[in-house]
């Protein structure tokens, strides 16, 4: 059993895709065990993307993630990390396979709708960051 983090980015919330994305996760028999709609603190977003601090898109992605409400979700299930990554599709929606969230619903890398943890270690770090209070 694994636990992973999914963020629905501001574009996904603004486009009323909270339900559609959550529906796909639940339909896969993965369990939502933590869920909140928040205005992400800038410091949390900066820490979340710390590994990208030197990349040219760092400021843009931090600005974007703090530009409106996001959904933070804890998802649990067998091989949840890999299953969720596959469901979301390639980071660049232009490379994402149809049938994935990005392949069906997104067009640009700046607004690729979701973030999901890349591996179990990243998931543990990110869940501690976004759900310090823990989940049910
Ligand atoms: P995410 O999985 O949240 O991790 C880093 C984010 O930076 C990525 O998804 C994109 O939304 C965003 N980003 C913007 N430009 C780029 C880029 N050129 N390469 C990678 N990520 C980018």
mmCIF file of N, CA and C and ligand atoms in Angstrom:
data_model
loop_
_atom_site.group_PDB
_atom_site.id
_atom_site.type_symbol
_atom_site.label_atom_id
_atom_site.label_comp_id
_atom_site.label_asym_id
_atom_site.label_seq_id
_atom_site.Cartn_x
_atom_site.Cartn_y
_atom_site.Cartn_z
ATOM 1 N N UNK A 1 0.845 -1.207 0.000
ATOM 2 C CA UNK A 1 0.000 0.000 0.000
ATOM 3 C C UNK A 1 0.876 1.252 0.000
ATOM 4 N N UNK A 2 0.594 2.182 -0.928
ATOM 5 C CA UNK A 2 1.356 3.435 -1.002
ATOM 6 C C UNK A 2 0.421 4.626 -0.821
ATOM 7 N N UNK A 3 1.021 5.739 -0.444
ATOM 8 C CA UNK A 3 0.285 6.997 -0.336
ATOM 9 C C UNK A 3 1.020 8.045 -1.162
ATOM 10 N N UNK A 4 0.274 8.865 -1.887
ATOM 11 C CA UNK A 4 0.899 9.871 -2.740
ATOM 12 C C UNK A 4 0.116 11.178 -2.688
ATOM 13 N N UNK A 5 0.770 12.246 -3.157
ATOM 14 C CA UNK A 5 0.141 13.568 -3.169
ATOM 15 C C UNK A 5 -0.305 13.929 -4.577
ATOM 16 N N UNK A 6 -1.520 14.458 -4.681
ATOM 17 C CA UNK A 6 -1.991 15.069 -5.926
ATOM 18 C C UNK A 6 -2.365 16.515 -5.622
ATOM 19 N N UNK A 7 -1.865 17.433 -6.438
ATOM 20 C CA UNK A 7 -2.337 18.820 -6.372
ATOM 21 C C UNK A 7 -3.121 19.088 -7.653
ATOM 22 N N UNK A 8 -4.315 19.654 -7.513
ATOM 23 C CA UNK A 8 -5.031 20.189 -8.672
ATOM 24 C C UNK A 8 -4.700 21.675 -8.701
ATOM 25 N N UNK A 9 -4.028 22.102 -9.763
ATOM 26 C CA UNK A 9 -3.488 23.462 -9.848
ATOM 27 C C UNK A 9 -4.614 24.479 -10.110
ATOM 28 N N UNK A 10 -4.318 25.781 -9.967
ATOM 29 C CA UNK A 10 -5.377 26.794 -10.104
ATOM 30 C C UNK A 10 -6.194 26.669 -11.396
ATOM 31 N N UNK A 11 -5.558 26.317 -12.498
ATOM 32 C CA UNK A 11 -6.305 26.193 -13.754
ATOM 33 C C UNK A 11 -7.356 25.103 -13.687
ATOM 34 N N UNK A 12 -7.026 24.014 -13.022
ATOM 35 C CA UNK A 12 -7.972 22.906 -12.893
ATOM 36 C C UNK A 12 -9.151 23.278 -12.023
ATOM 37 N N UNK A 13 -8.876 24.036 -10.949
ATOM 38 C CA UNK A 13 -9.966 24.484 -10.077
ATOM 39 C C UNK A 13 -10.846 25.475 -10.840
ATOM 40 N N UNK A 14 -10.209 26.450 -11.545
ATOM 41 C CA UNK A 14 -10.984 27.465 -12.271
ATOM 42 C C UNK A 14 -11.828 26.844 -13.374
ATOM 43 N N UNK A 15 -11.339 25.770 -13.975
ATOM 44 C CA UNK A 15 -12.090 25.127 -15.067
ATOM 45 C C UNK A 15 -13.101 24.091 -14.556
ATOM 46 N N UNK A 16 -13.330 24.081 -13.241
ATOM 47 C CA UNK A 16 -14.312 23.152 -12.645
ATOM 48 C C UNK A 16 -13.960 21.686 -12.902
ATOM 49 N N UNK A 17 -12.655 21.381 -12.822
ATOM 50 C CA UNK A 17 -12.217 20.005 -13.083
ATOM 51 C C UNK A 17 -11.911 19.226 -11.804
ATOM 52 N N UNK A 18 -12.250 19.787 -10.642
ATOM 53 C CA UNK A 18 -11.995 19.051 -9.390
ATOM 54 C C UNK A 18 -12.718 17.700 -9.440
ATOM 55 N N UNK A 19 -13.981 17.751 -9.816
ATOM 56 C CA UNK A 19 -14.787 16.523 -9.840
ATOM 57 C C UNK A 19 -14.277 15.530 -10.863
ATOM 58 N N UNK A 20 -13.979 16.009 -12.056
ATOM 59 C CA UNK A 20 -13.533 15.118 -13.145
ATOM 60 C C UNK A 20 -12.234 14.401 -12.774
ATOM 61 N N UNK A 21 -11.294 15.145 -12.201
ATOM 62 C CA UNK A 21 -9.997 14.546 -11.854
ATOM 63 C C UNK A 21 -10.168 13.582 -10.681
ATOM 64 N N UNK A 22 -10.947 13.985 -9.688
ATOM 65 C CA UNK A 22 -11.176 13.118 -8.523
ATOM 66 C C UNK A 22 -11.961 11.871 -8.932
ATOM 67 N N UNK A 23 -12.902 12.045 -9.843
ATOM 68 C CA UNK A 23 -13.687 10.898 -10.330
ATOM 69 C C UNK A 23 -12.774 9.837 -10.938
ATOM 70 N N UNK A 24 -11.819 10.291 -11.743
ATOM 71 C CA UNK A 24 -10.910 9.336 -12.391
ATOM 72 C C UNK A 24 -10.072 8.587 -11.347
ATOM 73 N N UNK A 25 -9.639 9.302 -10.321
ATOM 74 C CA UNK A 25 -8.825 8.676 -9.271
ATOM 75 C C UNK A 25 -9.654 7.621 -8.531
ATOM 76 N N UNK A 26 -10.876 7.990 -8.167
ATOM 77 C CA UNK A 26 -11.724 7.060 -7.424
ATOM 78 C C UNK A 26 -12.159 5.882 -8.292
ATOM 79 N N UNK A 27 -12.385 6.145 -9.580
ATOM 80 C CA UNK A 27 -12.813 5.069 -10.486
ATOM 81 C C UNK A 27 -11.724 4.008 -10.628
ATOM 82 N N UNK A 28 -10.489 4.409 -10.365
ATOM 83 C CA UNK A 28 -9.360 3.468 -10.452
ATOM 84 C C UNK A 28 -9.239 2.633 -9.182
ATOM 85 N N UNK A 29 -10.172 2.824 -8.244
ATOM 86 C CA UNK A 29 -10.168 2.145 -6.941
ATOM 87 C C UNK A 29 -9.068 2.642 -6.018
ATOM 88 N N UNK A 30 -8.566 3.834 -6.298
ATOM 89 C CA UNK A 30 -7.646 4.467 -5.357
ATOM 90 C C UNK A 30 -8.489 5.260 -4.355
ATOM 91 N N UNK A 31 -7.980 5.393 -3.130
ATOM 92 C CA UNK A 31 -8.767 5.967 -2.045
ATOM 93 C C UNK A 31 -8.283 7.383 -1.739
ATOM 94 N N UNK A 32 -9.208 8.332 -1.719
ATOM 95 C CA UNK A 32 -8.876 9.689 -1.278
ATOM 96 C C UNK A 32 -8.967 9.701 0.251
ATOM 97 N N UNK A 33 -7.820 9.927 0.910
ATOM 98 C CA UNK A 33 -7.811 9.905 2.383
ATOM 99 C C UNK A 33 -7.481 11.272 2.981
ATOM 100 N N UNK A 34 -7.245 12.257 2.124
ATOM 101 C CA UNK A 34 -7.047 13.639 2.568
ATOM 102 C C UNK A 34 -7.431 14.554 1.421
ATOM 103 N N UNK A 35 -8.150 15.647 1.731
ATOM 104 C CA UNK A 35 -8.647 16.509 0.651
ATOM 105 C C UNK A 35 -8.915 17.909 1.191
ATOM 106 N N UNK A 36 -8.283 18.931 0.563
ATOM 107 C CA UNK A 36 -8.595 20.298 0.997
ATOM 108 C C UNK A 36 -8.407 21.290 -0.147
ATOM 109 N N UNK A 37 -9.271 22.316 -0.143
ATOM 110 C CA UNK A 37 -9.191 23.433 -1.096
ATOM 111 C C UNK A 37 -8.538 24.582 -0.346
ATOM 112 N N UNK A 38 -7.388 25.035 -0.850
ATOM 113 C CA UNK A 38 -6.624 26.031 -0.096
ATOM 114 C C UNK A 38 -6.016 27.090 -1.020
ATOM 115 N N UNK A 39 -5.703 28.242 -0.461
ATOM 116 C CA UNK A 39 -4.806 29.194 -1.100
ATOM 117 C C UNK A 39 -3.414 28.834 -0.595
ATOM 118 N N UNK A 40 -2.593 28.275 -1.464
ATOM 119 C CA UNK A 40 -1.307 27.738 -1.022
ATOM 120 C C UNK A 40 -0.379 28.855 -0.570
ATOM 121 N N UNK A 41 0.207 28.737 0.623
ATOM 122 C CA UNK A 41 1.208 29.727 1.052
ATOM 123 C C UNK A 41 2.421 29.676 0.124
ATOM 124 N N UNK A 42 2.943 30.852 -0.220
ATOM 125 C CA UNK A 42 4.086 30.930 -1.132
ATOM 126 C C UNK A 42 5.278 30.095 -0.623
ATOM 127 N N UNK A 43 5.521 30.157 0.681
ATOM 128 C CA UNK A 43 6.665 29.420 1.257
ATOM 129 C C UNK A 43 6.494 27.908 1.054
ATOM 130 N N UNK A 44 5.272 27.438 1.148
ATOM 131 C CA UNK A 44 5.010 25.999 0.953
ATOM 132 C C UNK A 44 5.281 25.609 -0.502
ATOM 133 N N UNK A 45 4.823 26.461 -1.427
ATOM 134 C CA UNK A 45 5.031 26.172 -2.850
ATOM 135 C C UNK A 45 6.527 26.198 -3.179
ATOM 136 N N UNK A 46 7.239 27.191 -2.626
ATOM 137 C CA UNK A 46 8.687 27.280 -2.884
ATOM 138 C C UNK A 46 9.408 26.050 -2.359
ATOM 139 N N UNK A 47 9.004 25.583 -1.194
ATOM 140 C CA UNK A 47 9.639 24.379 -0.637
ATOM 141 C C UNK A 47 9.259 23.145 -1.468
ATOM 142 N N UNK A 48 8.011 23.102 -1.882
ATOM 143 C CA UNK A 48 7.541 21.986 -2.704
ATOM 144 C C UNK A 48 8.375 21.844 -3.977
ATOM 145 N N UNK A 49 8.670 22.988 -4.620
ATOM 146 C CA UNK A 49 9.415 22.972 -5.885
ATOM 147 C C UNK A 49 10.904 23.288 -5.687
ATOM 148 N N UNK A 50 11.432 23.071 -4.472
ATOM 149 C CA UNK A 50 12.814 23.450 -4.144
ATOM 150 C C UNK A 50 13.828 22.866 -5.132
ATOM 151 N N UNK A 51 13.586 21.641 -5.599
ATOM 152 C CA UNK A 51 14.554 21.010 -6.521
ATOM 153 C C UNK A 51 14.623 21.750 -7.861
ATOM 154 N N UNK A 52 13.623 22.580 -8.150
ATOM 155 C CA UNK A 52 13.590 23.327 -9.418
ATOM 156 C C UNK A 52 14.044 24.782 -9.251
ATOM 157 N N UNK A 53 14.582 25.105 -8.059
ATOM 158 C CA UNK A 53 14.871 26.509 -7.734
ATOM 159 C C UNK A 53 15.735 27.207 -8.790
ATOM 160 N N UNK A 54 16.675 26.495 -9.384
ATOM 161 C CA UNK A 54 17.580 27.105 -10.369
ATOM 162 C C UNK A 54 17.029 27.066 -11.796
ATOM 163 N N UNK A 55 15.882 26.426 -11.983
ATOM 164 C CA UNK A 55 15.338 26.293 -13.342
ATOM 165 C C UNK A 55 14.650 27.591 -13.766
ATOM 166 N N UNK A 56 14.647 27.883 -15.070
ATOM 167 C CA UNK A 56 14.060 29.153 -15.538
ATOM 168 C C UNK A 56 12.562 29.278 -15.260
ATOM 169 N N UNK A 57 11.882 28.144 -15.095
ATOM 170 C CA UNK A 57 10.430 28.214 -14.900
ATOM 171 C C UNK A 57 10.034 28.292 -13.420
ATOM 172 N N UNK A 58 11.055 28.310 -12.512
ATOM 173 C CA UNK A 58 10.732 28.259 -11.070
ATOM 174 C C UNK A 58 9.794 29.387 -10.640
ATOM 175 N N UNK A 59 10.162 30.649 -10.961
ATOM 176 C CA UNK A 59 9.325 31.780 -10.520
ATOM 177 C C UNK A 59 7.924 31.685 -11.110
ATOM 178 N N UNK A 60 7.861 31.288 -12.369
ATOM 179 C CA UNK A 60 6.566 31.187 -13.042
ATOM 180 C C UNK A 60 5.664 30.149 -12.388
ATOM 181 N N UNK A 61 6.228 29.014 -12.049
ATOM 182 C CA UNK A 61 5.386 27.954 -11.483
ATOM 183 C C UNK A 61 4.965 28.314 -10.051
ATOM 184 N N UNK A 62 5.851 29.023 -9.322
ATOM 185 C CA UNK A 62 5.467 29.471 -7.972
ATOM 186 C C UNK A 62 4.356 30.519 -8.069
ATOM 187 N N UNK A 63 4.521 31.483 -8.995
ATOM 188 C CA UNK A 63 3.471 32.498 -9.210
ATOM 189 C C UNK A 63 2.148 31.819 -9.545
ATOM 190 N N UNK A 64 2.228 30.855 -10.429
ATOM 191 C CA UNK A 64 1.022 30.186 -10.899
ATOM 192 C C UNK A 64 0.320 29.438 -9.758
ATOM 193 N N UNK A 65 1.087 28.679 -8.989
ATOM 194 C CA UNK A 65 0.486 27.869 -7.909
ATOM 195 C C UNK A 65 -0.115 28.730 -6.796
ATOM 196 N N UNK A 66 0.352 30.005 -6.722
ATOM 197 C CA UNK A 66 -0.193 30.892 -5.688
ATOM 198 C C UNK A 66 -1.210 31.875 -6.277
ATOM 199 N N UNK A 67 -1.605 31.672 -7.538
ATOM 200 C CA UNK A 67 -2.481 32.641 -8.217
ATOM 201 C C UNK A 67 -3.960 32.415 -7.921
ATOM 202 N N UNK A 68 -4.309 31.308 -7.295
ATOM 203 C CA UNK A 68 -5.704 31.006 -6.992
ATOM 204 C C UNK A 68 -5.778 29.733 -6.194
ATOM 205 N N UNK A 69 -6.990 29.358 -5.780
ATOM 206 C CA UNK A 69 -7.132 28.158 -4.959
ATOM 207 C C UNK A 69 -6.629 26.895 -5.676
ATOM 208 N N UNK A 70 -6.084 25.984 -4.891
ATOM 209 C CA UNK A 70 -5.693 24.666 -5.390
ATOM 210 C C UNK A 70 -6.326 23.595 -4.498
ATOM 211 N N UNK A 71 -6.376 22.392 -5.015
ATOM 212 C CA UNK A 71 -6.806 21.248 -4.197
ATOM 213 C C UNK A 71 -5.576 20.413 -3.877
ATOM 214 N N UNK A 72 -5.403 20.095 -2.602
ATOM 215 C CA UNK A 72 -4.361 19.145 -2.184
ATOM 216 C C UNK A 72 -5.063 17.868 -1.742
ATOM 217 N N UNK A 73 -4.562 16.755 -2.258
ATOM 218 C CA UNK A 73 -5.242 15.480 -2.049
ATOM 219 C C UNK A 73 -4.221 14.404 -1.681
ATOM 220 N N UNK A 74 -4.561 13.594 -0.710
ATOM 221 C CA UNK A 74 -3.752 12.420 -0.371
ATOM 222 C C UNK A 74 -4.475 11.200 -0.914
ATOM 223 N N UNK A 75 -3.743 10.405 -1.690
ATOM 224 C CA UNK A 75 -4.360 9.257 -2.367
ATOM 225 C C UNK A 75 -3.613 7.989 -1.963
ATOM 226 N N UNK A 76 -4.377 6.973 -1.630
ATOM 227 C CA UNK A 76 -3.796 5.731 -1.121
ATOM 228 C C UNK A 76 -4.258 4.540 -1.963
ATOM 229 N N UNK A 77 -3.378 3.561 -2.111
ATOM 230 C CA UNK A 77 -3.740 2.339 -2.825
ATOM 231 C C UNK A 77 -2.502 1.556 -3.205
ATOM 232 N N UNK A 78 -2.702 0.362 -3.759
ATOM 233 C CA UNK A 78 -1.569 -0.431 -4.224
ATOM 234 C C UNK A 78 -0.866 0.319 -5.344
ATOM 235 N N UNK A 79 0.442 0.488 -5.220
ATOM 236 C CA UNK A 79 1.238 1.172 -6.248
ATOM 237 C C UNK A 79 0.652 2.539 -6.620
ATOM 238 N N UNK A 80 0.136 3.235 -5.620
ATOM 239 C CA UNK A 80 -0.560 4.508 -5.884
ATOM 240 C C UNK A 80 0.337 5.530 -6.587
ATOM 241 N N UNK A 81 1.633 5.570 -6.239
ATOM 242 C CA UNK A 81 2.515 6.590 -6.823
ATOM 243 C C UNK A 81 2.583 6.410 -8.345
ATOM 244 N N UNK A 82 2.909 5.194 -8.757
ATOM 245 C CA UNK A 82 3.053 4.923 -10.193
ATOM 246 C C UNK A 82 1.705 5.011 -10.918
ATOM 247 N N UNK A 83 0.669 4.497 -10.271
ATOM 248 C CA UNK A 83 -0.662 4.514 -10.897
ATOM 249 C C UNK A 83 -1.127 5.938 -11.157
ATOM 250 N N UNK A 84 -0.941 6.803 -10.167
ATOM 251 C CA UNK A 84 -1.371 8.204 -10.333
ATOM 252 C C UNK A 84 -0.540 8.904 -11.405
ATOM 253 N N UNK A 85 0.780 8.709 -11.382
ATOM 254 C CA UNK A 85 1.638 9.352 -12.400
ATOM 255 C C UNK A 85 1.196 8.947 -13.801
ATOM 256 N N UNK A 86 0.905 7.659 -13.971
ATOM 257 C CA UNK A 86 0.479 7.175 -15.286
ATOM 258 C C UNK A 86 -0.865 7.780 -15.679
ATOM 259 N N UNK A 87 -1.770 7.900 -14.713
ATOM 260 C CA UNK A 87 -3.090 8.473 -15.014
ATOM 261 C C UNK A 87 -3.003 9.937 -15.409
ATOM 262 N N UNK A 88 -2.071 10.668 -14.804
ATOM 263 C CA UNK A 88 -1.944 12.108 -15.093
ATOM 264 C C UNK A 88 -1.310 12.337 -16.461
ATOM 265 N N UNK A 89 -0.417 11.448 -16.877
ATOM 266 C CA UNK A 89 0.227 11.583 -18.188
ATOM 267 C C UNK A 89 1.503 12.392 -18.115
ATOM 268 N N UNK A 90 2.180 12.527 -19.254
ATOM 269 C CA UNK A 90 3.463 13.220 -19.323
ATOM 270 C C UNK A 90 3.327 14.667 -18.844
ATOM 271 N N UNK A 91 4.411 15.187 -18.232
ATOM 272 C CA UNK A 91 4.405 16.555 -17.689
ATOM 273 C C UNK A 91 3.969 17.564 -18.745
ATOM 274 N N UNK A 92 4.506 17.400 -19.962
ATOM 275 C CA UNK A 92 4.078 18.268 -21.071
ATOM 276 C C UNK A 92 2.834 17.652 -21.726
ATOM 277 N N UNK A 93 1.697 18.309 -21.595
ATOM 278 C CA UNK A 93 0.453 17.741 -22.142
ATOM 279 C C UNK A 93 0.544 17.374 -23.632
ATOM 280 N N UNK A 94 1.451 18.041 -24.358
ATOM 281 C CA UNK A 94 1.580 17.705 -25.788
ATOM 282 C C UNK A 94 2.168 16.311 -25.978
ATOM 283 N N UNK A 95 2.846 15.807 -24.941
ATOM 284 C CA UNK A 95 3.404 14.456 -24.992
ATOM 285 C C UNK A 95 2.522 13.436 -24.275
ATOM 286 N N UNK A 96 1.435 13.902 -23.685
ATOM 287 C CA UNK A 96 0.597 13.017 -22.865
ATOM 288 C C UNK A 96 -0.345 12.198 -23.750
ATOM 289 N N UNK A 97 -0.442 10.935 -23.416
ATOM 290 C CA UNK A 97 -1.288 10.014 -24.183
ATOM 291 C C UNK A 97 -2.769 10.332 -23.959
ATOM 292 N N UNK A 98 -3.576 10.289 -25.020
ATOM 293 C CA UNK A 98 -5.026 10.404 -24.827
ATOM 294 C C UNK A 98 -5.491 9.337 -23.832
ATOM 295 N N UNK A 99 -6.445 9.698 -22.983
ATOM 296 C CA UNK A 99 -6.880 8.789 -21.925
ATOM 297 C C UNK A 99 -6.318 9.198 -20.576
ATOM 298 N N UNK A 100 -5.197 9.942 -20.601
ATOM 299 C CA UNK A 100 -4.666 10.492 -19.354
ATOM 300 C C UNK A 100 -5.325 11.843 -19.081
ATOM 301 N N UNK A 101 -5.195 12.303 -17.839
ATOM 302 C CA UNK A 101 -5.797 13.599 -17.478
ATOM 303 C C UNK A 101 -5.241 14.694 -18.383
ATOM 304 N N UNK A 102 -3.908 14.747 -18.512
ATOM 305 C CA UNK A 102 -3.323 15.815 -19.343
ATOM 306 C C UNK A 102 -3.578 15.579 -20.823
ATOM 307 N N UNK A 103 -3.547 14.327 -21.247
ATOM 308 C CA UNK A 103 -3.796 14.012 -22.661
ATOM 309 C C UNK A 103 -5.213 14.336 -23.084
ATOM 310 N N UNK A 104 -6.129 14.329 -22.120
ATOM 311 C CA UNK A 104 -7.528 14.628 -22.445
ATOM 312 C C UNK A 104 -7.913 16.075 -22.170
ATOM 313 N N UNK A 105 -7.261 16.699 -21.173
ATOM 314 C CA UNK A 105 -7.811 17.953 -20.643
ATOM 315 C C UNK A 105 -6.868 19.146 -20.657
ATOM 316 N N UNK A 106 -5.584 18.933 -21.030
ATOM 317 C CA UNK A 106 -4.614 20.038 -20.946
ATOM 318 C C UNK A 106 -3.863 20.200 -22.263
ATOM 319 N N UNK A 107 -3.305 21.396 -22.450
ATOM 320 C CA UNK A 107 -2.565 21.678 -23.695
ATOM 321 C C UNK A 107 -1.186 22.278 -23.452
ATOM 322 N N UNK A 108 -0.973 22.925 -22.287
ATOM 323 C CA UNK A 108 0.309 23.620 -22.102
ATOM 324 C C UNK A 108 1.000 23.156 -20.825
ATOM 325 N N UNK A 109 2.336 23.158 -20.863
ATOM 326 C CA UNK A 109 3.117 22.698 -19.709
ATOM 327 C C UNK A 109 2.971 23.649 -18.536
ATOM 328 N N UNK A 110 2.726 24.924 -18.815
ATOM 329 C CA UNK A 110 2.545 25.896 -17.729
ATOM 330 C C UNK A 110 1.237 25.639 -16.986
ATOM 331 N N UNK A 111 0.273 25.063 -17.660
ATOM 332 C CA UNK A 111 -1.029 24.776 -17.039
ATOM 333 C C UNK A 111 -1.365 23.307 -17.270
ATOM 334 N N UNK A 112 -0.549 22.453 -16.635
ATOM 335 C CA UNK A 112 -0.727 21.014 -16.875
ATOM 336 C C UNK A 112 -1.634 20.359 -15.839
ATOM 337 N N UNK A 113 -2.445 21.168 -15.185
ATOM 338 C CA UNK A 113 -3.583 20.789 -14.333
ATOM 339 C C UNK A 113 -3.254 20.158 -12.991
ATOM 340 N N UNK A 114 -2.278 19.257 -12.967
ATOM 341 C CA UNK A 114 -2.015 18.558 -11.702
ATOM 342 C C UNK A 114 -0.522 18.447 -11.440
ATOM 343 N N UNK A 115 -0.212 18.228 -10.180
ATOM 344 C CA UNK A 115 1.114 17.746 -9.788
ATOM 345 C C UNK A 115 0.885 16.424 -9.076
ATOM 346 N N UNK A 116 1.763 15.460 -9.283
ATOM 347 C CA UNK A 116 1.713 14.244 -8.472
ATOM 348 C C UNK A 116 3.135 13.804 -8.153
ATOM 349 N N UNK A 117 3.302 13.177 -6.998
ATOM 350 C CA UNK A 117 4.631 12.809 -6.503
ATOM 351 C C UNK A 117 5.312 11.840 -7.465
ATOM 352 N N UNK A 118 6.634 12.039 -7.645
ATOM 353 C CA UNK A 118 7.364 11.260 -8.643
ATOM 354 C C UNK A 118 7.773 9.879 -8.149
ATOM 355 N N UNK A 119 7.951 9.711 -6.838
ATOM 356 C CA UNK A 119 8.352 8.416 -6.283
ATOM 357 C C UNK A 119 7.972 8.396 -4.801
ATOM 358 N N UNK A 120 8.067 7.238 -4.148
ATOM 359 C CA UNK A 120 7.611 7.149 -2.748
ATOM 360 C C UNK A 120 8.347 8.097 -1.801
ATOM 361 N N UNK A 121 9.646 8.342 -2.023
ATOM 362 C CA UNK A 121 10.374 9.276 -1.153
ATOM 363 C C UNK A 121 9.851 10.698 -1.317
ATOM 364 N N UNK A 122 9.628 11.093 -2.570
ATOM 365 C CA UNK A 122 9.070 12.419 -2.837
ATOM 366 C C UNK A 122 7.671 12.517 -2.229
ATOM 367 N N UNK A 123 6.901 11.449 -2.326
ATOM 368 C CA UNK A 123 5.543 11.454 -1.762
ATOM 369 C C UNK A 123 5.592 11.692 -0.262
ATOM 370 N N UNK A 124 6.497 11.013 0.443
ATOM 371 C CA UNK A 124 6.597 11.170 1.904
ATOM 372 C C UNK A 124 6.944 12.619 2.251
ATOM 373 N N UNK A 125 7.905 13.192 1.514
ATOM 374 C CA UNK A 125 8.314 14.575 1.764
ATOM 375 C C UNK A 125 7.165 15.548 1.476
ATOM 376 N N UNK A 126 6.509 15.360 0.350
ATOM 377 C CA UNK A 126 5.445 16.279 -0.063
ATOM 378 C C UNK A 126 4.216 16.165 0.840
ATOM 379 N N UNK A 127 3.903 14.950 1.273
ATOM 380 C CA UNK A 127 2.733 14.779 2.152
ATOM 381 C C UNK A 127 2.986 15.444 3.503
ATOM 382 N N UNK A 128 4.205 15.359 3.989
ATOM 383 C CA UNK A 128 4.562 16.031 5.242
ATOM 384 C C UNK A 128 4.399 17.546 5.089
ATOM 385 N N UNK A 129 4.756 18.042 3.900
ATOM 386 C CA UNK A 129 4.680 19.481 3.626
ATOM 387 C C UNK A 129 3.235 19.973 3.515
ATOM 388 N N UNK A 130 2.404 19.242 2.787
ATOM 389 C CA UNK A 130 1.041 19.700 2.483
ATOM 390 C C UNK A 130 0.021 19.230 3.510
ATOM 391 N N UNK A 131 0.308 18.140 4.201
ATOM 392 C CA UNK A 131 -0.625 17.627 5.221
ATOM 393 C C UNK A 131 0.128 17.412 6.539
ATOM 394 N N UNK A 132 0.712 18.496 7.097
ATOM 395 C CA UNK A 132 1.441 18.318 8.364
ATOM 396 C C UNK A 132 0.536 17.829 9.483
ATOM 397 N N UNK A 133 -0.777 18.102 9.323
ATOM 398 C CA UNK A 133 -1.733 17.666 10.343
ATOM 399 C C UNK A 133 -2.074 16.186 10.215
ATOM 400 N N UNK A 134 -1.576 15.565 9.133
ATOM 401 C CA UNK A 134 -1.873 14.153 8.878
ATOM 402 C C UNK A 134 -3.192 13.999 8.147
ATOM 403 N N UNK A 135 -3.541 12.754 7.836
ATOM 404 C CA UNK A 135 -4.797 12.483 7.140
ATOM 405 C C UNK A 135 -5.542 11.401 7.892
ATOM 406 N N UNK A 136 -6.756 11.131 7.468
ATOM 407 C CA UNK A 136 -7.556 10.123 8.204
ATOM 408 C C UNK A 136 -7.105 8.714 7.828
HETATM 409 P P1 LIG B 1 4.959 19.636 -11.997
HETATM 410 O O1 LIG B 1 4.802 18.156 -12.127
HETATM 411 O O2 LIG B 1 4.089 20.313 -11.003
HETATM 412 O O3 LIG B 1 6.497 19.962 -11.660
HETATM 413 C C1 LIG B 1 7.105 21.204 -12.021
HETATM 414 C C2 LIG B 1 6.187 22.076 -12.797
HETATM 415 O O4 LIG B 1 6.756 23.190 -13.431
HETATM 416 C C3 LIG B 1 5.602 21.250 -13.918
HETATM 417 O O5 LIG B 1 4.690 20.298 -13.405
HETATM 418 C C4 LIG B 1 5.040 22.317 -14.848
HETATM 419 O O6 LIG B 1 3.725 22.661 -14.502
HETATM 420 C C5 LIG B 1 5.925 23.522 -14.557
HETATM 421 N N1 LIG B 1 6.745 23.873 -15.711
HETATM 422 C C6 LIG B 1 6.665 25.013 -16.406
HETATM 423 N N2 LIG B 1 7.565 25.030 -17.404
HETATM 424 C C7 LIG B 1 8.240 23.852 -17.350
HETATM 425 C C8 LIG B 1 9.291 23.266 -18.110
HETATM 426 N N3 LIG B 1 9.843 23.892 -19.149
HETATM 427 N N4 LIG B 1 9.723 22.034 -17.764
HETATM 428 C C9 LIG B 1 9.172 21.382 -16.694
HETATM 429 N N5 LIG B 1 8.178 21.896 -15.933
HETATM 430 C C10 LIG B 1 7.706 23.121 -16.260
#
